[in-house]
Amino acid sequence: MKKRVVCAFLGFVMMVSQSFTVFADTESDIRQQKAQAESQLSQTNDTIASLSEQQQQIQSEINAMDADMVDLMIQIDATKTDIASTEDGIAQKEADITEKEGEIETTAGQLQDAEADRDKQYADMKKRIQYIYENGGNEAWLNMLSGADSITSLLNKVEYAQNMHDYDRKQLEAFKEVVQQVSDLKADLENQKADLETQKSDLETQKASLESQQADLQSQQADLQAQMDEKKATSSDYEAQIATAQQQANEISNLISQQQAQLDQIAEEKRQAEEEAARQAAAEEAARQQAAAEEAARQQAAAEEASRQQAAAASSTSTSSGNSSTSQSSGNSRNNSTTNNSNAATGSSTASSGSSSDKSSSTGSSGPVNSSGASGSSIVAYADQFVGNPYVWGGNSLTNGIDCSHFVYQVLKNTGAYSGGYTTSAGWRSLGTAVSSLSEARAGDVICYSGHVAIYDGNGGIVEAKGTKWGITHDRSANCKTILAIRRFT
């Protein structure tokens, strides 16, 4: 949700930034738009700060996860080492079991041989005992006594029989002991084998536990890696949003600079206009004072002439009627001459005033227009040379950056169609010669809109410094906006 809100805000900033590229005619509009731009710049900077803080938080979490990942990898490596060691132990136990099985098999063979010897000895002894029992008794002893040559021989025979009997018993006991030893060895080996198998089983259980632990650690590692990847993706997203917001902040800052430059230009134009108005007011006041002085002088001369005529009339009352008539005629002639001279002076003053008025009118709304012979087609051709060059608000360079009013000014000036000073888009509406409608317009005419001005190409289109996004273009119809005025300079 937060990401969508930030993206929506950045989109709003872009929309506002683009809307500010429209040229503003009035100082109040520019100041209002500059205040809006500064507010948007402040909000954008706040957004950048918030995004940077969130990105730092995400990076801290990623760093902590990196440390956890290192611990998990160490544990996994240790578990792998334990598993390898356990597998070596299991292999050793299996080898020991195999060896014990071989020993058991050998011992089993030895036991079988010992038992066979024991059984043979036992069978032989049984035969001798059977023989003694079957052929023994008093008769046997009597035969032994009668057959003896001497007592010594008898004793020897008795001793021999006893020795044989003892030998048989000893041999039987020895064979029984061997059988028991071999049997005990076999049992011991089997016990050792069983113990080895138990140890092997324990090692296999330990290995299974280690493998389960390893699988659990690897699962934790995979989960942690997925979380880290998500955090890194979020961090990259924040970084992209910060870059976009920073770009917008730079554009808004540039726009504020351009608006300030326009305000400075308007202030300079106001100052120049005030100086011109003061100069014209001083000139009008001087002309008024001169006219008043001339009128006072005229009235004074008329009064002196009337006084002189009255004095002359009083001094001529004693002369004859002929002379009186002549004097009266002469007086009338002088009066008429004085009146005519006074009227001539007044007419001259009026003519001078009228000349001043005409001069003032000649430099007013029509503006200075050259008669160099520049054609409308040559104006359009000259303007087309700069299509594709950048638009810069307040700029005055046809190659490095220019706005709409400076573009029209430079094109008309460089083609010789206009020799006056620079004016705004609104100022062009009162210069040149008015054209009644677009149907009457010709190539090279200047078309004025609200906050914009362009050059007509004669075929329904316009060449213009369109805006920051487009630069200088020749791709729009003259009717793309409401036309306020069409002025001709050719």
mmCIF file of N, CA and C in Angstrom, residues 366-427:
data_model
loop_
_atom_site.group_PDB
_atom_site.id
_atom_site.type_symbol
_atom_site.label_atom_id
_atom_site.label_comp_id
_atom_site.label_asym_id
_atom_site.label_seq_id
_atom_site.Cartn_x
_atom_site.Cartn_y
_atom_site.Cartn_z
ATOM 1 N N SER A 366 1.763 49.555 -33.498
ATOM 2 C CA SER A 366 2.154 48.917 -34.748
ATOM 3 C C SER A 366 3.564 48.365 -34.687
ATOM 4 N N GLY A 367 4.476 49.066 -33.961
ATOM 5 C CA GLY A 367 5.843 48.565 -33.815
ATOM 6 C C GLY A 367 6.659 48.814 -35.062
ATOM 7 N N PRO A 368 7.994 48.795 -34.944
ATOM 8 C CA PRO A 368 8.866 49.014 -36.103
ATOM 9 C C PRO A 368 8.897 47.793 -36.997
ATOM 10 N N VAL A 369 8.511 47.974 -38.249
ATOM 11 C CA VAL A 369 8.513 46.885 -39.226
ATOM 12 C C VAL A 369 9.453 47.254 -40.350
ATOM 13 N N ASN A 370 10.373 46.339 -40.712
ATOM 14 C CA ASN A 370 11.334 46.616 -41.780
ATOM 15 C C ASN A 370 10.699 46.411 -43.150
ATOM 16 N N SER A 371 11.247 47.099 -44.114
ATOM 17 C CA SER A 371 10.805 46.919 -45.502
ATOM 18 C C SER A 371 11.962 46.331 -46.294
ATOM 19 N N SER A 372 12.626 45.306 -45.702
ATOM 20 C CA SER A 372 13.817 44.728 -46.333
ATOM 21 C C SER A 372 13.447 43.759 -47.440
ATOM 22 N N GLY A 373 12.172 43.444 -47.546
ATOM 23 C CA GLY A 373 11.764 42.518 -48.594
ATOM 24 C C GLY A 373 11.768 41.064 -48.163
ATOM 25 N N ALA A 374 11.872 40.797 -46.818
ATOM 26 C CA ALA A 374 11.847 39.411 -46.332
ATOM 27 C C ALA A 374 10.492 38.792 -46.659
ATOM 28 N N SER A 375 10.520 37.593 -47.269
ATOM 29 C CA SER A 375 9.271 36.923 -47.634
ATOM 30 C C SER A 375 8.842 35.975 -46.526
ATOM 31 N N GLY A 376 7.542 35.656 -46.522
ATOM 32 C CA GLY A 376 7.031 34.730 -45.523
ATOM 33 C C GLY A 376 7.667 33.363 -45.644
ATOM 34 N N SER A 377 7.895 32.890 -46.879
ATOM 35 C CA SER A 377 8.503 31.572 -47.065
ATOM 36 C C SER A 377 9.929 31.533 -46.532
ATOM 37 N N SER A 378 10.669 32.661 -46.714
ATOM 38 C CA SER A 378 12.043 32.698 -46.201
ATOM 39 C C SER A 378 12.041 32.703 -44.675
ATOM 40 N N ILE A 379 11.042 33.333 -44.050
ATOM 41 C CA ILE A 379 10.934 33.323 -42.582
ATOM 42 C C ILE A 379 10.692 31.901 -42.087
ATOM 43 N N VAL A 380 9.751 31.182 -42.744
ATOM 44 C CA VAL A 380 9.451 29.809 -42.347
ATOM 45 C C VAL A 380 10.668 28.910 -42.567
ATOM 46 N N ALA A 381 11.339 29.091 -43.724
ATOM 47 C CA ALA A 381 12.520 28.276 -44.012
ATOM 48 C C ALA A 381 13.612 28.505 -42.972
ATOM 49 N N TYR A 382 13.786 29.762 -42.564
ATOM 50 C CA TYR A 382 14.797 30.056 -41.544
ATOM 51 C C TYR A 382 14.413 29.410 -40.203
ATOM 52 N N ALA A 383 13.131 29.487 -39.846
ATOM 53 C CA ALA A 383 12.676 28.912 -38.577
ATOM 54 C C ALA A 383 12.841 27.394 -38.569
ATOM 55 N N ASP A 384 12.605 26.753 -39.741
ATOM 56 C CA ASP A 384 12.686 25.288 -39.819
ATOM 57 C C ASP A 384 14.101 24.759 -39.580
ATOM 58 N N GLN A 385 15.112 25.626 -39.743
ATOM 59 C CA GLN A 385 16.493 25.180 -39.519
ATOM 60 C C GLN A 385 16.728 24.709 -38.086
ATOM 61 N N PHE A 386 15.911 25.228 -37.151
ATOM 62 C CA PHE A 386 16.185 25.001 -35.736
ATOM 63 C C PHE A 386 15.230 23.982 -35.105
ATOM 64 N N VAL A 387 14.404 23.317 -35.945
ATOM 65 C CA VAL A 387 13.501 22.292 -35.424
ATOM 66 C C VAL A 387 14.338 21.162 -34.801
ATOM 67 N N GLY A 388 13.965 20.763 -33.607
ATOM 68 C CA GLY A 388 14.695 19.723 -32.874
ATOM 69 C C GLY A 388 15.609 20.258 -31.795
ATOM 70 N N ASN A 389 15.907 21.568 -31.844
ATOM 71 C CA ASN A 389 16.737 22.167 -30.794
ATOM 72 C C ASN A 389 15.930 22.307 -29.508
ATOM 73 N N PRO A 390 16.589 22.436 -28.349
ATOM 74 C CA PRO A 390 15.875 22.396 -27.061
ATOM 75 C C PRO A 390 15.087 23.658 -26.738
ATOM 76 N N TYR A 391 14.075 23.467 -25.900
ATOM 77 C CA TYR A 391 13.297 24.560 -25.327
ATOM 78 C C TYR A 391 13.826 24.855 -23.932
ATOM 79 N N VAL A 392 14.108 26.121 -23.662
ATOM 80 C CA VAL A 392 14.517 26.551 -22.318
ATOM 81 C C VAL A 392 13.692 27.782 -21.966
ATOM 82 N N TRP A 393 12.957 27.691 -20.877
ATOM 83 C CA TRP A 393 12.130 28.816 -20.479
ATOM 84 C C TRP A 393 13.014 30.022 -20.187
ATOM 85 N N GLY A 394 12.723 31.162 -20.827
ATOM 86 C CA GLY A 394 13.521 32.370 -20.650
ATOM 87 C C GLY A 394 14.776 32.376 -21.501
ATOM 88 N N GLY A 395 15.050 31.266 -22.237
ATOM 89 C CA GLY A 395 16.258 31.181 -23.059
ATOM 90 C C GLY A 395 16.146 32.023 -24.325
ATOM 91 N N ASN A 396 17.322 32.380 -24.904
ATOM 92 C CA ASN A 396 17.333 33.253 -26.078
ATOM 93 C C ASN A 396 18.323 32.755 -27.116
ATOM 94 N N SER A 397 18.615 31.428 -27.096
ATOM 95 C CA SER A 397 19.557 30.858 -28.055
ATOM 96 C C SER A 397 18.826 29.873 -28.951
ATOM 97 N N LEU A 398 18.886 30.115 -30.265
ATOM 98 C CA LEU A 398 18.211 29.234 -31.213
ATOM 99 C C LEU A 398 18.827 27.845 -31.243
ATOM 100 N N THR A 399 20.054 27.709 -30.787
ATOM 101 C CA THR A 399 20.724 26.406 -30.819
ATOM 102 C C THR A 399 20.782 25.746 -29.450
ATOM 103 N N ASN A 400 21.005 26.524 -28.383
ATOM 104 C CA ASN A 400 21.217 25.948 -27.055
ATOM 105 C C ASN A 400 19.982 25.952 -26.171
ATOM 106 N N GLY A 401 18.938 26.680 -26.552
ATOM 107 C CA GLY A 401 17.727 26.710 -25.748
ATOM 108 C C GLY A 401 17.025 28.051 -25.822
ATOM 109 N N ILE A 402 15.710 28.029 -26.078
ATOM 110 C CA ILE A 402 14.952 29.270 -26.285
ATOM 111 C C ILE A 402 13.490 29.003 -25.962
ATOM 112 N N ASP A 403 12.744 30.071 -25.572
ATOM 113 C CA ASP A 403 11.306 29.906 -25.356
ATOM 114 C C ASP A 403 10.542 30.467 -26.544
ATOM 115 N N CYS A 404 9.196 30.429 -26.467
ATOM 116 C CA CYS A 404 8.383 30.740 -27.654
ATOM 117 C C CYS A 404 8.527 32.187 -28.112
ATOM 118 N N SER A 405 8.456 33.147 -27.151
ATOM 119 C CA SER A 405 8.495 34.559 -27.551
ATOM 120 C C SER A 405 9.873 34.953 -28.067
ATOM 121 N N HIS A 406 10.943 34.442 -27.427
ATOM 122 C CA HIS A 406 12.293 34.725 -27.935
ATOM 123 C C HIS A 406 12.512 34.071 -29.302
ATOM 124 N N PHE A 407 11.889 32.901 -29.544
ATOM 125 C CA PHE A 407 12.032 32.222 -30.829
ATOM 126 C C PHE A 407 11.459 33.086 -31.959
ATOM 127 N N VAL A 408 10.235 33.594 -31.762
ATOM 128 C CA VAL A 408 9.619 34.462 -32.782
ATOM 129 C C VAL A 408 10.460 35.732 -32.972
ATOM 130 N N TYR A 409 10.936 36.285 -31.856
ATOM 131 C CA TYR A 409 11.746 37.514 -31.914
ATOM 132 C C TYR A 409 13.023 37.288 -32.725
ATOM 133 N N GLN A 410 13.747 36.183 -32.435
ATOM 134 C CA GLN A 410 15.007 35.926 -33.112
ATOM 135 C C GLN A 410 14.799 35.641 -34.601
ATOM 136 N N VAL A 411 13.744 34.867 -34.947
ATOM 137 C CA VAL A 411 13.496 34.526 -36.349
ATOM 138 C C VAL A 411 13.163 35.786 -37.161
ATOM 139 N N LEU A 412 12.238 36.610 -36.652
ATOM 140 C CA LEU A 412 11.855 37.834 -37.393
ATOM 141 C C LEU A 412 13.012 38.828 -37.468
ATOM 142 N N LYS A 413 13.772 38.918 -36.376
ATOM 143 C CA LYS A 413 14.902 39.859 -36.374
ATOM 144 C C LYS A 413 15.988 39.403 -37.340
ATOM 145 N N ASN A 414 16.336 38.120 -37.319
ATOM 146 C CA ASN A 414 17.427 37.620 -38.157
ATOM 147 C C ASN A 414 17.064 37.566 -39.629
ATOM 148 N N THR A 415 15.757 37.513 -39.950
ATOM 149 C CA THR A 415 15.349 37.554 -41.368
ATOM 150 C C THR A 415 15.070 38.978 -41.841
ATOM 151 N N GLY A 416 15.191 39.960 -40.917
ATOM 152 C CA GLY A 416 14.987 41.354 -41.300
ATOM 153 C C GLY A 416 13.547 41.781 -41.329
ATOM 154 N N ALA A 417 12.628 40.968 -40.847
ATOM 155 C CA ALA A 417 11.214 41.338 -40.873
ATOM 156 C C ALA A 417 10.832 42.232 -39.707
ATOM 157 N N TYR A 418 11.660 42.295 -38.662
ATOM 158 C CA TYR A 418 11.340 43.064 -37.463
ATOM 159 C C TYR A 418 12.628 43.623 -36.881
ATOM 160 N N SER A 419 12.585 44.930 -36.473
ATOM 161 C CA SER A 419 13.790 45.577 -35.951
ATOM 162 C C SER A 419 13.581 46.142 -34.555
ATOM 163 N N GLY A 420 12.432 45.859 -33.953
ATOM 164 C CA GLY A 420 12.167 46.385 -32.613
ATOM 165 C C GLY A 420 12.810 45.546 -31.517
ATOM 166 N N GLY A 421 12.463 45.854 -30.285
ATOM 167 C CA GLY A 421 13.001 45.133 -29.140
ATOM 168 C C GLY A 421 12.184 43.889 -28.823
ATOM 169 N N TYR A 422 12.734 43.102 -27.897
ATOM 170 C CA TYR A 422 12.059 41.869 -27.486
ATOM 171 C C TYR A 422 10.736 42.190 -26.777
ATOM 172 N N THR A 423 9.748 41.324 -26.949
ATOM 173 C CA THR A 423 8.483 41.442 -26.223
ATOM 174 C C THR A 423 7.954 40.057 -25.883
ATOM 175 N N THR A 424 7.039 39.995 -24.933
ATOM 176 C CA THR A 424 6.472 38.714 -24.502
ATOM 177 C C THR A 424 5.438 38.230 -25.515
ATOM 178 N N SER A 425 4.893 37.042 -25.239
ATOM 179 C CA SER A 425 3.888 36.500 -26.153
ATOM 180 C C SER A 425 2.668 37.413 -26.229
ATOM 181 N N ALA A 426 2.334 38.054 -25.107
ATOM 182 C CA ALA A 426 1.208 38.993 -25.119
ATOM 183 C C ALA A 426 1.557 40.253 -25.903
ATOM 184 N N GLY A 427 2.854 40.662 -25.828
ATOM 185 C CA GLY A 427 3.270 41.877 -26.526
ATOM 186 C C GLY A 427 3.175 41.766 -28.024
#
